[in-house]
Structure formats: structure tokens, C-alpha cells
Amino acid sequence: MLNRKTSHFLGMRVQSELEHLSELRREAGKDRISVRGSAARTRASVRTRSTAAAAAKANEDPGANLFPPPLPRPRICMWKYLDIHSMHQLEKTTSAEEMRQVLAELLELGCPEQSLRDAITLDLFCHALIFCRQQGFSLEQTSAACALLQDLHKACIATPLGNVEECYHYFTSVLFCHGVRRPPFSIDLFKEEQLLALEDYVVNTYFRHFKLYKYVFTPQVRLDLSLTYMGLQPPKLWPESETEKEASKEVEEQAVTPQEEELETVAPPEPEPSHVHILRAYIKTQMNKELEELQQLVEEQLKASEERLSSKLTALERPFQLPPGKGKSKTK
């Protein structure tokens, strides 16, 4: 009886210990999952901070965005910037001035009267809407045409460098996304004649003034180039104005003591280093060689031109002679 009780007691105890171990394992697994999640969150936060810092650095440094950024993939852009409600508002306008006011509100342009860029953007889209009305485009076609022009303008002003070929390739790709029925990549929104008319309009209005748009909407890039030769002393910086030059001369004359003047008169001129002398001699010989070749070439050209002129003069000085048989009269 005792053996049965002890065995039953030991079995209960072992079972309770096993349950306790299983609970500990579950808690450890939960802790590991929480640790991994926190580590992933910290990594994501570090990545976002690093990307934000890089973006801020790129905005601060204009040279960071010097290379042309990659253009986006061509996609369907119907109702992208002007939705159906915006198109209904523009359709209700009866004059160009009313259209400009509504379009300025829809495009969120601040004050076109004071900002040159906003005024140019407003003129660009106003003329595009007038063209769409003249061509009889529907609301969907007008919205797609304005969105296509907006994406093209963004691609143009994304970099101050020249990217007219890339922008034209992007424009034609987006244009064909609205002319061929191949969902979900493209739709047949425009007919062939409408596509050709829209392409001619954008080429004659936007691409013809591509550099002007880039000049107005992008910062100017200036290249400061400086050359330094190995082994040569850097050039001395002279004063900018004559007054500063005279003032610096007076200060130097006042700073020079009589002992320094005696040392300057006694000290012989410093000889040039050997490598500087060799470089100067090499440059002089090359310049003389180039000058001799250029002089010889000019002399040869002058001689050839004189020979041609003398031959023409001799040909003019000869008496005019009729070919035989033409000047004689026929006798019977």
C-alpha cells in the first residue's frame, strides 16, 4: 500500500515538474521573440534615422544630387493629379482668367503674381487645358494629358544637368501606356491621331523650351577648377584693389628693419630648384617646337594660295582664242 502511494506521489511530482519546465520554456520563447522584435525595431529605427540623415545631407549639399536621378517607371497616370471632381470644376469655367484661378487652387500654387516659378507652371497647364479643349478630349483624356505633362516636368527639374534624351524616352513610354490596350500595364485611352497631336504639342511647347524650364526651376551649377603642379610653390595672393595693395606695401616697408635691408642687399638671389628649371626648359622647347610647326604650316598655305592666284592671273592675261572651225565663214 505504501509502495503504491509513494509511486503515485512521485508520479504527481514528476508531472508537476515537467509542467513547470514546459512553462519555463514557453516564457523563454516569448522572451526571445520579444528580444528579436525589439532588435528589429531598433534596426528599422536606425535605418530610418540614417536615411533621414542622408536625405538631409543631400538637401544641404547641392553637389550630392549632381548626378541625374533614375526616372520612374512608366505607368498609367489617369486621375493622378486632377481627379473627376477637379475636372468638373475646370469644365465649368468659361474664361481663361477663371480657369487660371481654379487651376491655381487645384495645383496648390501659392501666389503666381509674386513667384516666377508658380506663374510659369500655371501658364504651362493653362495652355495644356486649352489645347485639350480644342482637340475635344474627354475628362479622362484631359486628366491623363495634364498628369503626363506634370511627370515630364518633374523629370526635367529633378537635376540641373542635361537629360533631354532620357526625358523624351520617358515621355514616349508614358504616352504609349495610354494608347495600347494591355492591362494592367497600358490602356487604350487615346486614339492614334490624338497621340500624335499630343506628342506634337508637347514637343513644340515643352521640349523646344527645355533648357529654359531647366534654367528657371533648377539651381545653377558652377565648376571651380584649379590646377596644381607637383614641386612648384603655390601662387601668391595679391590684394584685390589698388588701395589694399598700397596699404600692404606701406605695412611691409614699415615692418622692414635696417638690418633686414642690409641682409637683403647682401644676400644673393636664391637659385631655382633643379626640377623647376627642367620643367621650365621643357615647356619652352615644346612651345618653340609648336610655334615652328605652326609657322611652317602658315607659310605653306600662303605659298599655295599665291600659286593659285598667279595661275588664275596668267589664265586671265592670255588672249581669248576661239576654238578652230568656229570663227571661219563657210565659202561656196
mmCIF file of C-alpha atoms in Angstrom:
data_model
loop_
_atom_site.group_PDB
_atom_site.id
_atom_site.type_symbol
_atom_site.label_atom_id
_atom_site.label_comp_id
_atom_site.label_asym_id
_atom_site.label_seq_id
_atom_site.Cartn_x
_atom_site.Cartn_y
_atom_site.Cartn_z
ATOM 1 C CA MET A 1 0.000 0.000 0.000
ATOM 2 C CA LEU A 2 2.850 2.338 0.873
ATOM 3 C CA ASN A 3 4.639 1.498 -2.341
ATOM 4 C CA ARG A 4 1.535 2.412 -4.347
ATOM 5 C CA LYS A 5 1.151 5.723 -2.505
ATOM 6 C CA THR A 6 4.816 6.638 -2.861
ATOM 7 C CA SER A 7 4.829 5.761 -6.559
ATOM 8 C CA HIS A 8 1.663 7.782 -7.095
ATOM 9 C CA PHE A 9 3.177 10.702 -5.184
ATOM 10 C CA LEU A 10 6.408 10.507 -7.178
ATOM 11 C CA GLY A 11 4.446 10.392 -10.442
ATOM 12 C CA MET A 12 2.470 13.501 -9.484
ATOM 13 C CA ARG A 13 5.666 15.287 -8.511
ATOM 14 C CA VAL A 14 7.419 14.409 -11.776
ATOM 15 C CA GLN A 15 4.382 15.536 -13.767
ATOM 16 C CA SER A 16 4.271 18.869 -11.933
ATOM 17 C CA GLU A 17 7.991 19.402 -12.573
ATOM 18 C CA LEU A 18 7.527 18.621 -16.256
ATOM 19 C CA GLU A 19 4.678 21.135 -16.491
ATOM 20 C CA HIS A 20 6.831 23.701 -14.728
ATOM 21 C CA LEU A 21 9.670 23.099 -17.225
ATOM 22 C CA SER A 22 7.300 23.438 -20.161
ATOM 23 C CA GLU A 23 6.037 26.758 -18.782
ATOM 24 C CA LEU A 24 9.617 27.979 -18.365
ATOM 25 C CA ARG A 25 10.375 27.027 -21.962
ATOM 26 C CA ARG A 26 7.319 28.915 -23.190
ATOM 27 C CA GLU A 27 8.328 32.023 -21.257
ATOM 28 C CA ALA A 28 11.862 31.770 -22.634
ATOM 29 C CA GLY A 29 10.478 31.507 -26.163
ATOM 30 C CA LYS A 30 8.322 34.563 -25.620
ATOM 31 C CA ASP A 31 11.313 36.481 -24.283
ATOM 32 C CA ARG A 32 13.333 35.535 -27.358
ATOM 33 C CA ILE A 33 10.550 36.670 -29.663
ATOM 34 C CA SER A 34 10.242 39.974 -27.809
ATOM 35 C CA VAL A 35 14.014 40.488 -27.936
ATOM 36 C CA ARG A 36 14.064 39.787 -31.678
ATOM 37 C CA GLY A 37 11.178 42.172 -32.247
ATOM 38 C CA SER A 38 12.881 44.928 -30.261
ATOM 39 C CA ALA A 39 16.122 44.327 -32.147
ATOM 40 C CA ALA A 40 14.293 44.514 -35.454
ATOM 41 C CA ARG A 41 12.578 47.722 -34.351
ATOM 42 C CA THR A 42 15.888 49.247 -33.301
ATOM 43 C CA ARG A 43 17.424 48.278 -36.637
ATOM 44 C CA ALA A 44 14.500 49.803 -38.507
ATOM 45 C CA SER A 45 14.758 52.987 -36.438
ATOM 46 C CA VAL A 46 18.494 53.165 -37.109
ATOM 47 C CA ARG A 47 17.860 52.683 -40.831
ATOM 48 C CA THR A 48 15.197 55.379 -40.904
ATOM 49 C CA ARG A 49 17.476 57.735 -38.996
ATOM 50 C CA SER A 50 20.354 57.015 -41.369
ATOM 51 C CA THR A 51 18.153 57.539 -44.444
ATOM 52 C CA ALA A 52 16.749 60.736 -42.961
ATOM 53 C CA ALA A 53 20.274 61.953 -42.207
ATOM 54 C CA ALA A 54 21.385 61.085 -45.732
ATOM 55 C CA ALA A 55 18.387 62.921 -47.206
ATOM 56 C CA ALA A 56 19.099 65.958 -45.034
ATOM 57 C CA LYS A 57 22.738 65.864 -46.071
ATOM 58 C CA ALA A 58 21.749 65.636 -49.731
ATOM 59 C CA ASN A 59 19.425 68.615 -49.310
ATOM 60 C CA GLU A 60 22.135 70.635 -47.608
ATOM 61 C CA ASP A 61 24.813 69.720 -50.142
ATOM 62 C CA PRO A 62 23.784 70.640 -53.719
ATOM 63 C CA GLY A 63 26.620 68.541 -55.112
ATOM 64 C CA ALA A 64 25.142 65.386 -53.598
ATOM 65 C CA ASN A 65 22.307 65.443 -56.170
ATOM 66 C CA LEU A 66 24.602 66.355 -59.030
ATOM 67 C CA PHE A 67 24.129 63.115 -60.951
ATOM 68 C CA PRO A 68 20.787 62.655 -62.724
ATOM 69 C CA PRO A 69 18.423 60.521 -60.599
ATOM 70 C CA PRO A 70 16.796 57.487 -62.224
ATOM 71 C CA LEU A 71 13.463 58.212 -63.845
ATOM 72 C CA PRO A 72 10.347 56.407 -62.555
ATOM 73 C CA ARG A 73 8.804 53.525 -64.419
ATOM 74 C CA PRO A 74 6.138 54.489 -66.990
ATOM 75 C CA ARG A 75 2.666 53.875 -65.560
ATOM 76 C CA ILE A 76 -0.941 54.813 -66.206
ATOM 77 C CA CYS A 77 -1.470 58.328 -64.851
ATOM 78 C CA MET A 78 -5.214 58.917 -65.325
ATOM 79 C CA TRP A 79 -6.769 60.832 -62.378
ATOM 80 C CA LYS A 80 -3.299 61.118 -60.845
ATOM 81 C CA TYR A 81 -3.230 64.846 -60.102
ATOM 82 C CA LEU A 82 -6.635 66.069 -61.314
ATOM 83 C CA ASP A 83 -9.493 63.793 -60.217
ATOM 84 C CA ILE A 84 -13.028 63.735 -61.560
ATOM 85 C CA HIS A 85 -14.250 66.500 -59.220
ATOM 86 C CA SER A 86 -11.355 68.768 -60.215
ATOM 87 C CA MET A 87 -12.089 68.169 -63.884
ATOM 88 C CA HIS A 88 -15.757 69.072 -63.362
ATOM 89 C CA GLN A 89 -14.682 72.330 -61.712
ATOM 90 C CA LEU A 90 -12.404 73.145 -64.646
ATOM 91 C CA GLU A 91 -15.111 72.239 -67.139
ATOM 92 C CA LYS A 92 -17.495 74.772 -65.583
ATOM 93 C CA THR A 93 -15.075 77.667 -66.166
ATOM 94 C CA THR A 94 -16.000 79.983 -69.035
ATOM 95 C CA SER A 95 -12.963 82.287 -69.287
ATOM 96 C CA ALA A 96 -9.204 81.918 -69.187
ATOM 97 C CA GLU A 97 -8.885 84.010 -66.037
ATOM 98 C CA GLU A 98 -11.428 81.873 -64.195
ATOM 99 C CA MET A 99 -9.617 78.759 -65.370
ATOM 100 C CA ARG A 100 -6.317 80.131 -64.022
ATOM 101 C CA GLN A 101 -7.844 80.795 -60.615
ATOM 102 C CA VAL A 102 -9.375 77.322 -60.314
ATOM 103 C CA LEU A 103 -6.205 75.653 -61.591
ATOM 104 C CA ALA A 104 -4.035 77.601 -59.132
ATOM 105 C CA GLU A 105 -6.210 76.339 -56.265
ATOM 106 C CA LEU A 106 -6.169 72.741 -57.516
ATOM 107 C CA LEU A 107 -2.388 72.687 -58.063
ATOM 108 C CA GLU A 108 -1.824 74.437 -54.701
ATOM 109 C CA LEU A 109 0.180 77.266 -56.205
ATOM 110 C CA GLY A 110 0.842 79.986 -53.666
ATOM 111 C CA CYS A 111 0.913 83.347 -55.415
ATOM 112 C CA PRO A 112 1.644 83.286 -59.154
ATOM 113 C CA GLU A 113 1.780 87.101 -59.244
ATOM 114 C CA GLN A 114 4.835 87.127 -56.956
ATOM 115 C CA SER A 115 6.509 83.802 -57.736
ATOM 116 C CA LEU A 116 8.009 83.381 -61.204
ATOM 117 C CA ARG A 117 8.041 79.582 -60.992
ATOM 118 C CA ASP A 118 4.377 79.377 -59.985
ATOM 119 C CA ALA A 119 3.431 81.706 -62.828
ATOM 120 C CA ILE A 120 5.319 79.591 -65.371
ATOM 121 C CA THR A 121 3.745 76.377 -64.045
ATOM 122 C CA LEU A 122 0.289 77.932 -64.201
ATOM 123 C CA ASP A 123 0.815 79.102 -67.790
ATOM 124 C CA LEU A 124 2.059 75.644 -68.780
ATOM 125 C CA PHE A 125 -1.052 73.858 -67.545
ATOM 126 C CA CYS A 126 -3.487 76.554 -68.688
ATOM 127 C CA HIS A 127 -2.252 76.259 -72.270
ATOM 128 C CA ALA A 128 -2.363 72.458 -71.969
ATOM 129 C CA LEU A 129 -6.032 72.627 -70.906
ATOM 130 C CA ILE A 130 -6.832 74.973 -73.785
ATOM 131 C CA PHE A 131 -5.180 72.524 -76.193
ATOM 132 C CA CYS A 132 -7.210 69.631 -74.752
ATOM 133 C CA ARG A 133 -10.434 71.598 -75.235
ATOM 134 C CA GLN A 134 -9.506 72.430 -78.818
ATOM 135 C CA GLN A 135 -8.826 68.761 -79.545
ATOM 136 C CA GLY A 136 -12.120 67.701 -77.951
ATOM 137 C CA PHE A 137 -10.546 65.474 -75.284
ATOM 138 C CA SER A 138 -12.757 63.858 -72.670
ATOM 139 C CA LEU A 139 -12.298 64.418 -68.942
ATOM 140 C CA GLU A 140 -10.239 61.226 -68.619
ATOM 141 C CA GLN A 141 -8.018 62.173 -71.545
ATOM 142 C CA THR A 142 -7.512 65.733 -70.248
ATOM 143 C CA SER A 143 -6.577 64.471 -66.775
ATOM 144 C CA ALA A 144 -4.109 61.976 -68.257
ATOM 145 C CA ALA A 145 -2.552 64.630 -70.535
ATOM 146 C CA CYS A 146 -2.037 67.035 -67.611
ATOM 147 C CA ALA A 147 -0.597 64.252 -65.444
ATOM 148 C CA LEU A 148 1.761 63.233 -68.248
ATOM 149 C CA LEU A 149 2.969 66.813 -68.581
ATOM 150 C CA GLN A 150 3.385 67.117 -64.807
ATOM 151 C CA ASP A 151 5.505 63.942 -64.622
ATOM 152 C CA LEU A 152 7.617 65.141 -67.533
ATOM 153 C CA HIS A 153 8.183 68.475 -65.804
ATOM 154 C CA LYS A 154 9.237 66.720 -62.589
ATOM 155 C CA ALA A 155 11.706 64.577 -64.523
ATOM 156 C CA CYS A 156 13.136 67.691 -66.163
ATOM 157 C CA ILE A 157 13.698 69.677 -62.973
ATOM 158 C CA ALA A 158 14.985 66.717 -60.956
ATOM 159 C CA THR A 159 18.576 67.602 -61.911
ATOM 160 C CA PRO A 160 20.371 70.688 -63.254
ATOM 161 C CA LEU A 161 22.258 68.503 -65.742
ATOM 162 C CA GLY A 162 21.084 67.900 -69.272
ATOM 163 C CA ASN A 163 18.749 64.904 -69.576
ATOM 164 C CA VAL A 164 16.607 65.784 -72.575
ATOM 165 C CA GLU A 165 17.052 62.394 -74.246
ATOM 166 C CA GLU A 166 16.095 60.486 -71.088
ATOM 167 C CA CYS A 167 13.060 62.731 -70.564
ATOM 168 C CA TYR A 168 11.894 62.266 -74.147
ATOM 169 C CA HIS A 169 12.243 58.485 -73.850
ATOM 170 C CA TYR A 170 10.252 58.602 -70.597
ATOM 171 C CA PHE A 171 7.597 60.813 -72.207
ATOM 172 C CA THR A 172 7.079 58.480 -75.181
ATOM 173 C CA SER A 173 6.922 55.450 -72.874
ATOM 174 C CA VAL A 174 4.228 57.061 -70.710
ATOM 175 C CA LEU A 175 2.407 58.185 -73.839
ATOM 176 C CA PHE A 176 2.229 54.637 -75.181
ATOM 177 C CA CYS A 177 0.912 53.478 -71.798
ATOM 178 C CA HIS A 178 -2.283 55.318 -72.764
ATOM 179 C CA GLY A 179 -2.518 54.200 -76.383
ATOM 180 C CA VAL A 180 -2.324 50.409 -76.340
ATOM 181 C CA ARG A 181 -4.794 48.107 -74.598
ATOM 182 C CA ARG A 182 -2.639 45.789 -72.498
ATOM 183 C CA PRO A 183 -3.966 45.867 -68.926
ATOM 184 C CA PRO A 184 -2.749 46.329 -66.255
ATOM 185 C CA PHE A 185 0.279 47.945 -67.924
ATOM 186 C CA SER A 186 -1.436 50.155 -70.514
ATOM 187 C CA ILE A 187 -4.881 51.198 -71.703
ATOM 188 C CA ASP A 188 -6.245 52.483 -74.995
ATOM 189 C CA LEU A 189 -7.306 55.899 -73.704
ATOM 190 C CA PHE A 190 -6.142 57.909 -76.748
ATOM 191 C CA LYS A 191 -6.570 57.172 -80.418
ATOM 192 C CA GLU A 192 -3.660 57.237 -82.822
ATOM 193 C CA GLU A 193 -4.455 60.724 -84.124
ATOM 194 C CA GLN A 194 -4.824 62.048 -80.590
ATOM 195 C CA LEU A 195 -1.491 60.536 -79.559
ATOM 196 C CA LEU A 196 0.265 62.175 -82.498
ATOM 197 C CA ALA A 197 -1.397 65.541 -81.786
ATOM 198 C CA LEU A 198 -0.448 65.379 -78.087
ATOM 199 C CA GLU A 199 3.135 64.420 -78.921
ATOM 200 C CA ASP A 200 3.490 67.280 -81.414
ATOM 201 C CA TYR A 201 2.089 69.731 -78.866
ATOM 202 C CA VAL A 202 4.474 68.662 -76.083
ATOM 203 C CA VAL A 203 7.486 68.641 -78.422
ATOM 204 C CA ASN A 204 6.698 72.101 -79.827
ATOM 205 C CA THR A 205 5.864 73.706 -76.472
ATOM 206 C CA TYR A 206 7.878 71.942 -73.773
ATOM 207 C CA PHE A 207 10.877 70.273 -75.395
ATOM 208 C CA ARG A 208 11.522 73.306 -77.576
ATOM 209 C CA HIS A 209 11.995 75.345 -74.376
ATOM 210 C CA PHE A 210 13.508 72.507 -72.326
ATOM 211 C CA LYS A 211 16.634 74.440 -71.321
ATOM 212 C CA LEU A 212 14.593 77.460 -70.272
ATOM 213 C CA TYR A 213 12.469 75.366 -67.906
ATOM 214 C CA LYS A 214 15.612 73.762 -66.500
ATOM 215 C CA TYR A 215 17.262 77.163 -66.060
ATOM 216 C CA VAL A 216 14.315 78.562 -64.092
ATOM 217 C CA PHE A 217 13.464 75.542 -61.918
ATOM 218 C CA THR A 218 16.945 74.136 -61.117
ATOM 219 C CA PRO A 219 19.935 75.656 -59.303
ATOM 220 C CA GLN A 220 22.889 76.788 -61.365
ATOM 221 C CA VAL A 221 25.975 74.595 -61.350
ATOM 222 C CA ARG A 222 29.387 76.252 -61.405
ATOM 223 C CA LEU A 223 32.686 74.455 -61.782
ATOM 224 C CA ASP A 224 35.677 75.873 -59.906
ATOM 225 C CA LEU A 225 38.772 74.292 -61.449
ATOM 226 C CA SER A 226 42.253 74.777 -60.012
ATOM 227 C CA LEU A 227 45.461 73.121 -61.241
ATOM 228 C CA THR A 228 48.484 72.460 -59.029
ATOM 229 C CA TYR A 229 51.833 71.221 -60.298
ATOM 230 C CA MET A 230 53.851 68.876 -58.129
ATOM 231 C CA GLY A 231 57.021 70.505 -56.798
ATOM 232 C CA LEU A 232 56.011 74.096 -57.546
ATOM 233 C CA GLN A 233 55.269 76.702 -54.929
ATOM 234 C CA PRO A 234 51.644 77.901 -54.722
ATOM 235 C CA PRO A 235 50.992 81.312 -56.296
ATOM 236 C CA LYS A 236 50.944 84.336 -54.038
ATOM 237 C CA LEU A 237 47.607 86.037 -53.472
ATOM 238 C CA TRP A 238 47.698 89.703 -54.471
ATOM 239 C CA PRO A 239 45.418 92.356 -52.944
ATOM 240 C CA GLU A 240 42.146 92.847 -54.739
ATOM 241 C CA SER A 241 42.182 96.631 -55.055
ATOM 242 C CA GLU A 242 44.962 99.180 -55.534
ATOM 243 C CA THR A 243 44.275 100.790 -52.171
ATOM 244 C CA GLU A 244 44.769 97.479 -50.381
ATOM 245 C CA LYS A 245 47.938 96.904 -52.411
ATOM 246 C CA GLU A 246 49.376 100.283 -51.425
ATOM 247 C CA ALA A 247 48.409 99.718 -47.790
ATOM 248 C CA SER A 248 50.120 96.317 -47.736
ATOM 249 C CA LYS A 249 53.258 97.848 -49.299
ATOM 250 C CA GLU A 250 53.352 100.556 -46.630
ATOM 251 C CA VAL A 251 52.956 97.989 -43.851
ATOM 252 C CA GLU A 252 55.780 95.864 -45.299
ATOM 253 C CA GLU A 253 58.054 98.878 -45.639
ATOM 254 C CA GLN A 254 57.382 99.879 -42.038
ATOM 255 C CA ALA A 255 57.983 96.324 -40.804
ATOM 256 C CA VAL A 256 61.396 96.025 -42.539
ATOM 257 C CA THR A 257 64.261 96.982 -40.242
ATOM 258 C CA PRO A 258 67.647 98.388 -41.394
ATOM 259 C CA GLN A 259 69.363 95.089 -40.557
ATOM 260 C CA GLU A 260 66.915 93.203 -42.763
ATOM 261 C CA GLU A 261 67.543 95.716 -45.565
ATOM 262 C CA GLU A 262 71.298 95.084 -45.314
ATOM 263 C CA LEU A 263 70.680 91.315 -45.387
ATOM 264 C CA GLU A 264 68.503 91.708 -48.459
ATOM 265 C CA THR A 265 71.147 93.726 -50.266
ATOM 266 C CA VAL A 266 73.933 91.323 -49.326
ATOM 267 C CA ALA A 267 72.045 88.047 -49.829
ATOM 268 C CA PRO A 268 72.327 86.740 -53.419
ATOM 269 C CA PRO A 269 69.167 85.691 -55.278
ATOM 270 C CA GLU A 270 68.059 82.181 -54.493
ATOM 271 C CA PRO A 271 68.648 79.783 -57.374
ATOM 272 C CA GLU A 272 65.688 77.950 -58.756
ATOM 273 C CA PRO A 273 65.334 74.265 -57.893
ATOM 274 C CA SER A 274 66.553 71.840 -60.481
ATOM 275 C CA HIS A 275 63.144 70.296 -61.175
ATOM 276 C CA VAL A 276 61.579 73.747 -61.714
ATOM 277 C CA HIS A 277 64.367 74.659 -64.140
ATOM 278 C CA ILE A 278 63.895 71.392 -66.031
ATOM 279 C CA LEU A 279 60.127 71.889 -66.234
ATOM 280 C CA ARG A 280 60.522 75.447 -67.484
ATOM 281 C CA ALA A 281 63.049 74.379 -70.117
ATOM 282 C CA TYR A 282 60.797 71.556 -71.283
ATOM 283 C CA ILE A 283 57.808 73.887 -71.619
ATOM 284 C CA LYS A 284 59.916 76.401 -73.545
ATOM 285 C CA THR A 285 61.207 73.785 -76.002
ATOM 286 C CA GLN A 286 57.718 72.408 -76.605
ATOM 287 C CA MET A 287 56.331 75.889 -77.194
ATOM 288 C CA ASN A 288 59.120 76.716 -79.657
ATOM 289 C CA LYS A 289 58.503 73.443 -81.486
ATOM 290 C CA GLU A 290 54.785 74.098 -81.763
ATOM 291 C CA LEU A 291 55.417 77.655 -82.966
ATOM 292 C CA GLU A 292 57.815 76.449 -85.650
ATOM 293 C CA GLU A 293 55.304 73.878 -86.911
ATOM 294 C CA LEU A 294 52.548 76.483 -86.947
ATOM 295 C CA GLN A 295 54.742 78.974 -88.803
ATOM 296 C CA GLN A 296 55.695 76.362 -91.379
ATOM 297 C CA LEU A 297 52.050 75.424 -91.914
ATOM 298 C CA VAL A 298 51.056 79.072 -92.404
ATOM 299 C CA GLU A 299 53.877 79.590 -94.887
ATOM 300 C CA GLU A 300 52.819 76.531 -96.881
ATOM 301 C CA GLN A 301 49.232 77.737 -97.015
ATOM 302 C CA LEU A 302 50.327 81.207 -98.126
ATOM 303 C CA LYS A 303 52.545 79.723 -100.824
ATOM 304 C CA ALA A 304 49.721 77.516 -102.122
ATOM 305 C CA SER A 305 47.300 80.455 -102.209
ATOM 306 C CA GLU A 306 49.872 82.580 -104.091
ATOM 307 C CA GLU A 307 50.363 79.833 -106.663
ATOM 308 C CA ARG A 308 46.619 79.523 -107.212
ATOM 309 C CA LEU A 309 46.289 83.291 -107.587
ATOM 310 C CA SER A 310 49.189 83.530 -110.060
ATOM 311 C CA SER A 311 47.755 80.696 -112.164
ATOM 312 C CA LYS A 312 44.406 82.463 -112.320
ATOM 313 C CA LEU A 313 46.096 85.741 -113.292
ATOM 314 C CA THR A 314 48.089 84.093 -116.078
ATOM 315 C CA ALA A 315 44.946 82.457 -117.371
ATOM 316 C CA LEU A 316 43.213 85.841 -117.486
ATOM 317 C CA GLU A 317 46.163 87.570 -119.175
ATOM 318 C CA ARG A 318 46.219 85.149 -122.125
ATOM 319 C CA PRO A 319 44.349 86.416 -125.229
ATOM 320 C CA PHE A 320 40.987 84.921 -125.847
ATOM 321 C CA GLN A 321 41.243 82.399 -128.710
ATOM 322 C CA LEU A 322 38.289 80.823 -130.436
ATOM 323 C CA PRO A 323 38.424 77.098 -130.986
ATOM 324 C CA PRO A 324 39.343 76.121 -134.553
ATOM 325 C CA GLY A 325 36.479 75.819 -137.029
ATOM 326 C CA LYS A 326 34.035 78.177 -135.291
ATOM 327 C CA GLY A 327 35.362 81.557 -136.395
ATOM 328 C CA LYS A 328 35.727 80.770 -140.114
ATOM 329 C CA SER A 329 32.938 81.548 -142.544
ATOM 330 C CA LYS A 330 31.830 78.922 -144.962
ATOM 331 C CA THR A 331 32.690 79.616 -148.642
ATOM 332 C CA LYS A 332 30.919 78.100 -151.529
#
